[in-house]
Tab-separated table of C-alpha atoms and ligand atoms in Angstrom:
chain	number	residue	atom	x	y	z
A	20	MET	CA	0.000	0.000	0.000
A	21	THR	CA	1.461	3.358	-0.937
A	22	THR	CA	-0.011	6.782	-0.596
A	23	HIS	CA	-1.206	8.224	-3.895
A	24	ALA	CA	0.068	11.503	-5.247
A	25	GLY	CA	-1.623	14.282	-3.346
A	26	GLN	CA	-2.238	12.201	-0.193
A	27	ALA	CA	-0.028	14.339	2.022
A	28	LEU	CA	1.222	13.183	5.403
A	29	SER	CA	1.662	15.632	8.239
A	30	LEU	CA	2.949	15.235	11.783
A	31	GLU	CA	1.924	16.981	14.974
A	32	PHE	CA	4.257	17.693	17.905
A	33	PHE	CA	3.864	19.529	21.187
A	34	PRO	CA	6.401	22.050	22.522
A	35	PRO	CA	8.839	20.445	24.988
A	36	ARG	CA	8.571	21.587	28.619
A	37	ASP	CA	12.219	21.207	29.632
A	38	GLU	CA	15.654	20.441	28.265
A	39	ALA	CA	15.281	16.662	28.505
A	40	ALA	CA	12.005	16.845	26.569
A	41	GLN	CA	13.701	19.135	24.069
A	42	GLY	CA	16.338	16.470	23.438
A	43	ARG	CA	13.654	13.792	23.021
A	44	LEU	CA	11.760	15.958	20.523
A	45	HIS	CA	14.966	16.477	18.560
A	46	ASP	CA	15.481	12.669	18.351
A	47	THR	CA	11.817	12.122	17.435
A	48	VAL	CA	11.960	14.659	14.638
A	49	ALA	CA	15.189	13.131	13.303
A	50	ALA	CA	13.627	9.652	13.327
A	51	LEU	CA	10.496	10.840	11.521
A	52	ARG	CA	12.299	12.857	8.860
A	53	SER	CA	12.323	9.795	6.574
A	54	ILE	CA	8.512	10.024	6.322
A	55	ASN	CA	9.042	13.274	4.441
A	56	PRO	CA	5.987	15.078	5.840
A	57	ALA	CA	4.321	17.777	3.748
A	58	TYR	CA	4.321	19.864	6.919
A	59	VAL	CA	4.635	19.524	10.688
A	60	SER	CA	2.481	21.299	13.261
A	61	VAL	CA	3.098	22.385	16.843
A	62	THR	CA	0.312	22.514	19.432
A	63	PHE	CA	-0.593	25.536	21.534
A	64	GLY	CA	-1.203	24.933	25.242
A	65	ALA	CA	-4.688	25.475	26.614
A	66	GLY	CA	-5.352	29.171	27.197
A	67	GLY	CA	-2.064	30.158	25.545
A	68	THR	CA	0.068	28.459	28.207
A	69	THR	CA	2.756	27.403	25.696
A	70	ARG	CA	2.708	30.541	23.536
A	71	ASP	CA	6.493	31.026	23.674
A	72	GLY	CA	7.186	27.287	23.458
A	73	THR	CA	5.060	26.993	20.324
A	74	LEU	CA	6.768	29.978	18.727
A	75	GLU	CA	10.245	28.645	19.569
A	76	THR	CA	9.508	25.062	18.457
A	77	VAL	CA	8.095	26.302	15.153
A	78	ARG	CA	11.266	28.357	14.678
A	79	GLN	CA	13.497	25.334	15.389
A	80	LEU	CA	11.546	23.050	13.041
A	81	THR	CA	11.650	25.705	10.305
A	82	ASP	CA	15.428	25.952	10.780
A	83	LEU	CA	15.606	22.168	10.340
A	84	GLY	CA	13.970	22.591	6.926
A	85	PHE	CA	10.385	21.620	7.770
A	86	ASP	CA	7.312	23.549	6.707
A	87	ALA	CA	6.192	24.179	10.306
A	88	ALA	CA	2.686	25.326	11.262
A	89	PRO	CA	1.792	26.656	14.707
A	90	HIS	CA	-1.559	25.831	16.271
A	91	LEU	CA	-3.215	28.998	17.522
A	92	SER	CA	-6.148	28.859	19.900
A	93	CYS	CA	-8.142	32.007	20.550
A	94	ILE	CA	-9.680	31.323	23.935
A	95	GLY	CA	-8.053	33.351	26.697
A	96	SER	CA	-6.237	35.767	24.353
A	97	THR	CA	-7.242	39.257	23.271
A	98	ARG	CA	-7.543	40.188	19.609
A	99	ALA	CA	-4.444	42.347	20.001
A	100	GLU	CA	-2.436	39.410	21.416
A	101	LEU	CA	-3.591	37.149	18.587
A	102	CYS	CA	-2.735	39.771	15.935
A	103	ASN	CA	0.656	40.230	17.532
A	104	LEU	CA	1.333	36.493	17.254
A	105	LEU	CA	0.144	36.472	13.642
A	106	ASP	CA	2.611	39.279	12.886
A	107	GLN	CA	5.440	37.357	14.551
A	108	TYR	CA	4.654	34.221	12.547
A	109	LYS	CA	4.423	36.208	9.333
A	110	ALA	CA	7.789	37.837	10.060
A	111	GLN	CA	9.214	34.325	10.627
A	112	GLY	CA	7.990	33.262	7.181
A	113	VAL	CA	5.299	30.879	8.513
A	114	ARG	CA	2.591	30.313	5.873
A	115	ARG	CA	0.246	27.818	7.575
A	116	ILE	CA	-1.709	28.031	10.842
A	117	VAL	CA	-3.974	25.537	12.612
A	118	ALA	CA	-6.728	27.818	13.977
A	119	LEU	CA	-8.670	26.571	16.996
A	120	ARG	CA	-10.876	27.761	19.770
A	121	GLY	CA	-8.931	25.800	22.386
A	122	ASP	CA	-10.094	25.012	25.910
A	123	MET	CA	-9.468	26.972	29.083
A	124	PRO	CA	-7.172	25.111	31.474
A	125	SER	CA	-8.977	24.152	34.675
A	126	GLY	CA	-8.582	26.816	37.356
A	127	MET	CA	-8.110	29.672	34.893
A	128	GLY	CA	-11.676	30.875	35.283
A	129	SER	CA	-14.065	32.048	32.625
A	130	VAL	CA	-13.290	34.057	29.558
A	131	GLY	CA	-15.129	37.149	28.477
A	132	GLY	CA	-14.771	40.669	27.263
A	133	THR	CA	-15.502	42.287	23.967
A	134	ASP	CA	-11.851	42.001	22.944
A	135	MET	CA	-11.914	38.206	23.158
A	136	LEU	CA	-13.204	35.576	20.773
A	137	SER	CA	-15.502	32.703	21.692
A	138	TYR	CA	-15.280	30.369	18.695
A	139	ALA	CA	-12.799	29.229	16.093
A	140	HIS	CA	-14.767	30.720	13.171
A	141	GLU	CA	-14.146	34.163	14.717
A	142	LEU	CA	-10.430	33.398	14.813
A	143	VAL	CA	-10.478	32.370	11.149
A	144	SER	CA	-12.219	35.682	10.326
A	145	LEU	CA	-9.696	37.621	12.415
A	146	ILE	CA	-6.776	35.953	10.600
A	147	ARG	CA	-8.302	36.795	7.217
A	148	GLU	CA	-9.038	40.404	8.294
A	149	HIS	CA	-5.586	40.929	9.753
A	150	SER	CA	-3.338	38.899	7.434
A	151	GLY	CA	-5.350	38.511	4.227
A	152	ASP	CA	-4.422	35.360	2.351
A	153	TRP	CA	-0.911	35.094	3.796
A	154	PHE	CA	-1.743	32.005	5.857
A	155	HIS	CA	-3.137	28.670	4.771
A	156	ILE	CA	-5.666	28.047	7.554
A	157	GLU	CA	-6.406	24.575	8.923
A	158	VAL	CA	-9.342	24.090	11.296
A	159	GLY	CA	-10.519	21.211	13.490
A	160	ALA	CA	-13.361	18.840	12.527
A	161	TYR	CA	-15.167	16.273	14.678
A	162	PRO	CA	-16.527	13.176	12.889
A	163	GLU	CA	-17.923	11.874	16.212
A	164	MET	CA	-19.093	15.363	17.305
A	165	HIS	CA	-17.292	17.874	19.505
A	166	PRO	CA	-18.051	16.927	23.128
A	167	GLN	CA	-19.692	20.292	23.928
A	168	ALA	CA	-21.891	20.416	20.822
A	169	SER	CA	-25.635	20.135	21.249
A	170	GLY	CA	-25.966	17.683	18.347
A	171	PRO	CA	-24.084	16.336	15.305
A	172	GLN	CA	-25.927	18.513	12.784
A	173	ARG	CA	-25.409	21.696	14.848
A	174	ASP	CA	-21.741	20.823	15.183
A	175	LEU	CA	-21.479	20.317	11.430
A	176	GLN	CA	-23.130	23.712	10.860
A	177	HIS	CA	-20.497	25.259	13.121
A	178	PHE	CA	-17.816	23.498	11.126
A	179	VAL	CA	-19.284	24.989	7.934
A	180	GLU	CA	-19.079	28.467	9.555
A	181	LYS	CA	-15.307	27.985	9.869
A	182	VAL	CA	-15.055	26.979	6.225
A	183	ASN	CA	-17.149	29.981	5.159
A	184	ALA	CA	-14.954	32.261	7.281
A	185	GLY	CA	-11.979	31.277	5.123
A	186	ALA	CA	-10.467	27.939	6.245
A	187	ASN	CA	-8.476	26.199	3.509
A	188	SER	CA	-8.525	22.685	4.948
A	189	ALA	CA	-9.425	20.729	8.064
A	190	ILE	CA	-7.893	18.095	10.312
A	191	THR	CA	-10.200	15.797	12.226
A	192	GLN	CA	-10.176	14.755	15.833
A	193	TYR	CA	-8.930	11.164	15.949
A	194	PHE	CA	-11.336	8.248	15.592
A	195	PHE	CA	-11.098	4.470	15.330
A	196	ASN	CA	-14.190	4.006	13.206
A	197	ALA	CA	-13.574	5.032	9.602
A	198	ASP	CA	-17.331	5.093	8.881
A	199	ALA	CA	-17.754	8.065	11.232
A	200	TYR	CA	-15.201	9.964	9.139
A	201	PHE	CA	-16.788	9.012	5.791
A	202	ASP	CA	-20.237	9.975	7.091
A	203	PHE	CA	-18.954	13.359	8.304
A	204	VAL	CA	-17.263	14.102	4.973
A	205	ASP	CA	-20.394	13.099	3.027
A	206	ARG	CA	-22.583	15.345	5.170
A	207	ALA	CA	-20.110	18.244	4.922
A	208	GLN	CA	-19.993	17.891	1.132
A	209	MET	CA	-23.782	17.867	1.002
A	210	MET	CA	-23.625	21.238	2.759
A	211	GLY	CA	-21.333	22.575	0.049
A	212	VAL	CA	-17.957	22.028	1.757
A	213	SER	CA	-15.226	21.267	-0.761
A	214	ILE	CA	-12.035	21.829	1.271
A	215	PRO	CA	-9.896	18.761	2.122
A	216	ILE	CA	-10.832	17.129	5.443
A	217	VAL	CA	-7.756	15.200	6.570
A	218	PRO	CA	-8.193	12.381	9.107
A	219	GLY	CA	-6.261	12.880	12.344
A	220	ILE	CA	-4.580	9.618	13.333
A	221	MET	CA	-3.807	8.682	16.939
A	222	PRO	CA	-1.371	5.779	17.367
A	223	ILE	CA	-2.307	3.430	20.234
A	224	THR	CA	0.552	2.943	22.685
A	225	ASN	CA	-0.865	3.386	26.168
A	226	HIS	CA	-4.255	2.123	27.328
A	227	THR	CA	-4.758	4.505	30.288
A	228	GLN	CA	-3.636	7.584	28.359
A	229	LEU	CA	-5.820	6.683	25.373
A	230	MET	CA	-8.913	6.281	27.548
A	231	ARG	CA	-8.215	9.581	29.319
A	232	PHE	CA	-7.701	11.542	26.079
A	233	SER	CA	-10.725	9.929	24.457
A	234	GLU	CA	-12.950	10.746	27.433
A	235	MET	CA	-11.898	14.418	27.194
A	236	CYS	CA	-12.159	14.875	23.444
A	237	GLY	CA	-15.205	12.729	22.754
A	238	ALA	CA	-13.470	10.142	20.547
A	239	GLU	CA	-14.990	6.692	20.816
A	240	VAL	CA	-12.722	3.743	21.520
A	241	PRO	CA	-14.766	0.798	20.220
A	242	ARG	CA	-15.682	-1.850	22.787
A	243	TRP	CA	-13.645	-4.595	21.127
A	244	ILE	CA	-10.522	-2.411	21.211
A	245	ARG	CA	-11.123	-1.429	24.860
A	246	LEU	CA	-11.597	-5.061	25.874
A	247	ARG	CA	-8.473	-6.218	24.073
A	248	LEU	CA	-6.384	-3.411	25.598
A	249	ALA	CA	-7.777	-4.030	29.090
A	250	GLU	CA	-6.852	-7.696	28.829
A	251	MET	CA	-3.267	-6.786	27.900
A	252	GLY	CA	-2.801	-4.939	31.200
A	253	ASP	CA	0.772	-3.597	31.466
A	254	ASP	CA	2.096	-5.672	28.572
A	255	LYS	CA	3.443	-2.687	26.594
A	256	GLU	CA	4.768	-4.803	23.754
A	257	SER	CA	1.400	-6.467	23.098
A	258	ILE	CA	-0.391	-3.096	23.272
A	259	ARG	CA	2.069	-1.587	20.810
A	260	SER	CA	1.772	-4.481	18.402
A	261	PHE	CA	-2.056	-4.655	18.582
A	262	GLY	CA	-2.326	-0.842	18.379
A	263	THR	CA	-0.096	-0.723	15.314
A	264	ASP	CA	-2.183	-3.393	13.540
A	265	VAL	CA	-5.512	-1.695	14.317
A	266	VAL	CA	-4.434	1.803	13.321
A	267	THR	CA	-2.481	0.681	10.230
A	268	GLU	CA	-5.486	-1.249	8.965
A	269	MET	CA	-7.725	1.798	9.448
A	270	CYS	CA	-5.189	4.021	7.634
A	271	GLN	CA	-5.149	1.527	4.756
A	272	THR	CA	-8.934	1.743	4.475
A	273	LEU	CA	-8.777	5.542	4.567
A	274	LEU	CA	-6.046	5.770	1.920
A	275	GLU	CA	-7.817	3.290	-0.370
A	276	ASN	CA	-10.869	5.518	-0.124
A	277	GLN	CA	-8.902	8.503	-1.426
A	278	VAL	CA	-8.632	10.577	1.745
A	279	PRO	CA	-6.666	13.782	1.041
A	280	GLY	CA	-3.925	12.828	3.519
A	281	LEU	CA	-3.199	11.650	7.057
A	282	HIS	CA	-2.260	13.837	10.029
A	283	PHE	CA	-0.454	11.921	12.788
A	284	TYR	CA	-0.775	12.952	16.427
A	285	THR	CA	2.755	11.774	17.206
A	286	LEU	CA	2.713	12.728	20.918
A	287	ASN	CA	6.426	13.397	20.326
A	288	ASN	CA	6.967	9.653	20.030
A	289	ALA	CA	8.556	8.392	16.800
A	290	PRO	CA	8.308	4.562	17.029
A	291	ALA	CA	4.495	4.350	17.032
A	292	THR	CA	4.036	6.630	14.007
A	293	LEU	CA	6.987	5.002	12.203
A	294	ALA	CA	5.555	1.513	12.752
A	295	ILE	CA	2.258	2.571	11.140
A	296	TRP	CA	4.099	4.271	8.298
A	297	LYS	CA	6.178	1.141	7.649
A	298	GLY	CA	2.999	-0.970	7.696
A	299	LEU	CA	1.598	1.274	4.970
A	300	HIS	CA	4.837	1.134	2.942
A	301	PRO	CA	6.076	-2.468	3.320
B	308	FAD	P1	-14.998	25.523	17.607
B	308	FAD	O1	-15.012	25.197	16.161
B	308	FAD	O2	-15.147	26.951	18.003
B	308	FAD	O3	-16.102	24.623	18.310
B	308	FAD	C1	-16.142	24.465	19.721
B	308	FAD	C2	-17.559	24.129	20.160
B	308	FAD	O4	-18.403	25.269	20.008
B	308	FAD	C3	-18.223	23.007	19.356
B	308	FAD	O5	-19.038	22.273	20.215
B	308	FAD	C4	-19.067	23.774	18.319
B	308	FAD	O6	-20.176	23.022	17.874
B	308	FAD	C5	-19.492	24.983	19.159
B	308	FAD	N1	-19.708	26.188	18.335
B	308	FAD	C6	-18.931	26.640	17.325
B	308	FAD	N2	-19.420	27.774	16.804
B	308	FAD	C7	-20.534	28.067	17.524
B	308	FAD	C8	-21.486	29.117	17.486
B	308	FAD	N3	-21.407	30.104	16.571
B	308	FAD	N4	-22.520	29.082	18.385
B	308	FAD	C9	-22.618	28.088	19.305
B	308	FAD	N5	-21.749	27.061	19.385
B	308	FAD	C10	-20.712	27.055	18.504
B	308	FAD	N6	-6.465	22.448	21.705
B	308	FAD	C11	-5.487	23.215	22.214
B	308	FAD	O7	-5.669	23.807	23.298
B	308	FAD	N7	-4.279	23.341	21.592
B	308	FAD	C12	-4.029	22.740	20.412
B	308	FAD	O8	-2.933	22.880	19.854
B	308	FAD	C13	-5.035	21.927	19.817
B	308	FAD	N8	-4.856	21.312	18.645
B	308	FAD	C14	-5.892	20.648	18.040
B	308	FAD	C15	-5.724	20.125	16.756
B	308	FAD	C16	-6.770	19.470	16.114
B	308	FAD	C17	-6.562	18.944	14.721
B	308	FAD	C18	-8.027	19.331	16.775
B	308	FAD	C19	-9.162	18.608	16.082
B	308	FAD	C20	-8.201	19.821	18.062
B	308	FAD	C21	-7.146	20.498	18.702
B	308	FAD	N9	-7.287	21.060	19.967
B	308	FAD	C22	-6.282	21.814	20.516
B	308	FAD	C23	-8.521	20.867	20.730
B	308	FAD	C24	-9.535	21.991	20.490
B	308	FAD	O9	-9.012	23.240	20.909
B	308	FAD	C25	-10.778	21.653	21.293
B	308	FAD	O10	-11.420	20.534	20.736
B	308	FAD	C26	-11.754	22.795	21.499
B	308	FAD	O11	-12.699	22.395	22.495
B	308	FAD	C27	-12.561	23.148	20.259
B	308	FAD	O12	-11.810	23.787	19.332
B	308	FAD	P2	-12.422	24.108	17.870
B	308	FAD	O13	-11.422	24.927	17.189
B	308	FAD	O14	-12.890	22.881	17.223
B	308	FAD	O15	-13.673	25.001	18.330
């Protein structure tokens, strides 16, 4: 199985918190270079908590020759702060941004004020108003519905608002049921959406972490996968091997069905993403 021309692969990293993590990220990036990603992206901590780390990591990855895209979440930042960041990225030569609402970190209180934005479509509009067409804008999409949405159709309408505000493409929340993705794309296309909607891929390496993330972001871990992982307990090797098989098979199905690309949530861990990649390119 090979990816077809135009099926671009991208990789997501998070900014390291200390020097040891910085070294690990460096090794991860070196190990994943062989995948030849179309671009790499760097997350933005909830409420802007990694603003400087995101900026610095994007700079380092750009220096290493990658097309690096910062994530930018609007919640908790003023318009002026967001515009200032956009200007910094533009000055750095960054051409792609992943525009999100984000979530407030617990304990940081509520967000308000006329100078603040509430939803990602407002951020997309702000980027277009402030920076014109300089940035290629990616937005998030939720095949299994965003956990705070009042219903799948409402959530889809909100997704369409982001597209209408000027998003160029979308990356989905991860899922383990390809039908949810195909259904979402069909429904989006029926509403006139024609931008690429790239599946976000989460490698399975750690049962507890996967269940925690999935609970927070509303991604369903199918019962058969949960049961198999639970039975494996602390057997990391079995979890890795099973996880690689499950996710590789799903990626194969997605690629055969002409998805526009795959976006890997690497969690700054090269082996899991590499194993899937090798499974797709035997
Ligand atoms: P929105 O599109 O604004 O949607 C959020 C919720 O509001 C949804 O329930 C939607 O239905 C609802 N909504 C939207 N518009 C309206 C409206 N006009 N009226 C009423 N309701 C509305 N988080 C981070 O903190 N940092 C990251 O780096 C990060 N990276 C991510 C990357 C990807 C690819 C994805 C899919 C998610 C990422 N997240 C990140 C998580 C994301 O910030 C959260 O899922 C957040 O809760 C929603 O962000 P959004 O951009 O999808 O929000």
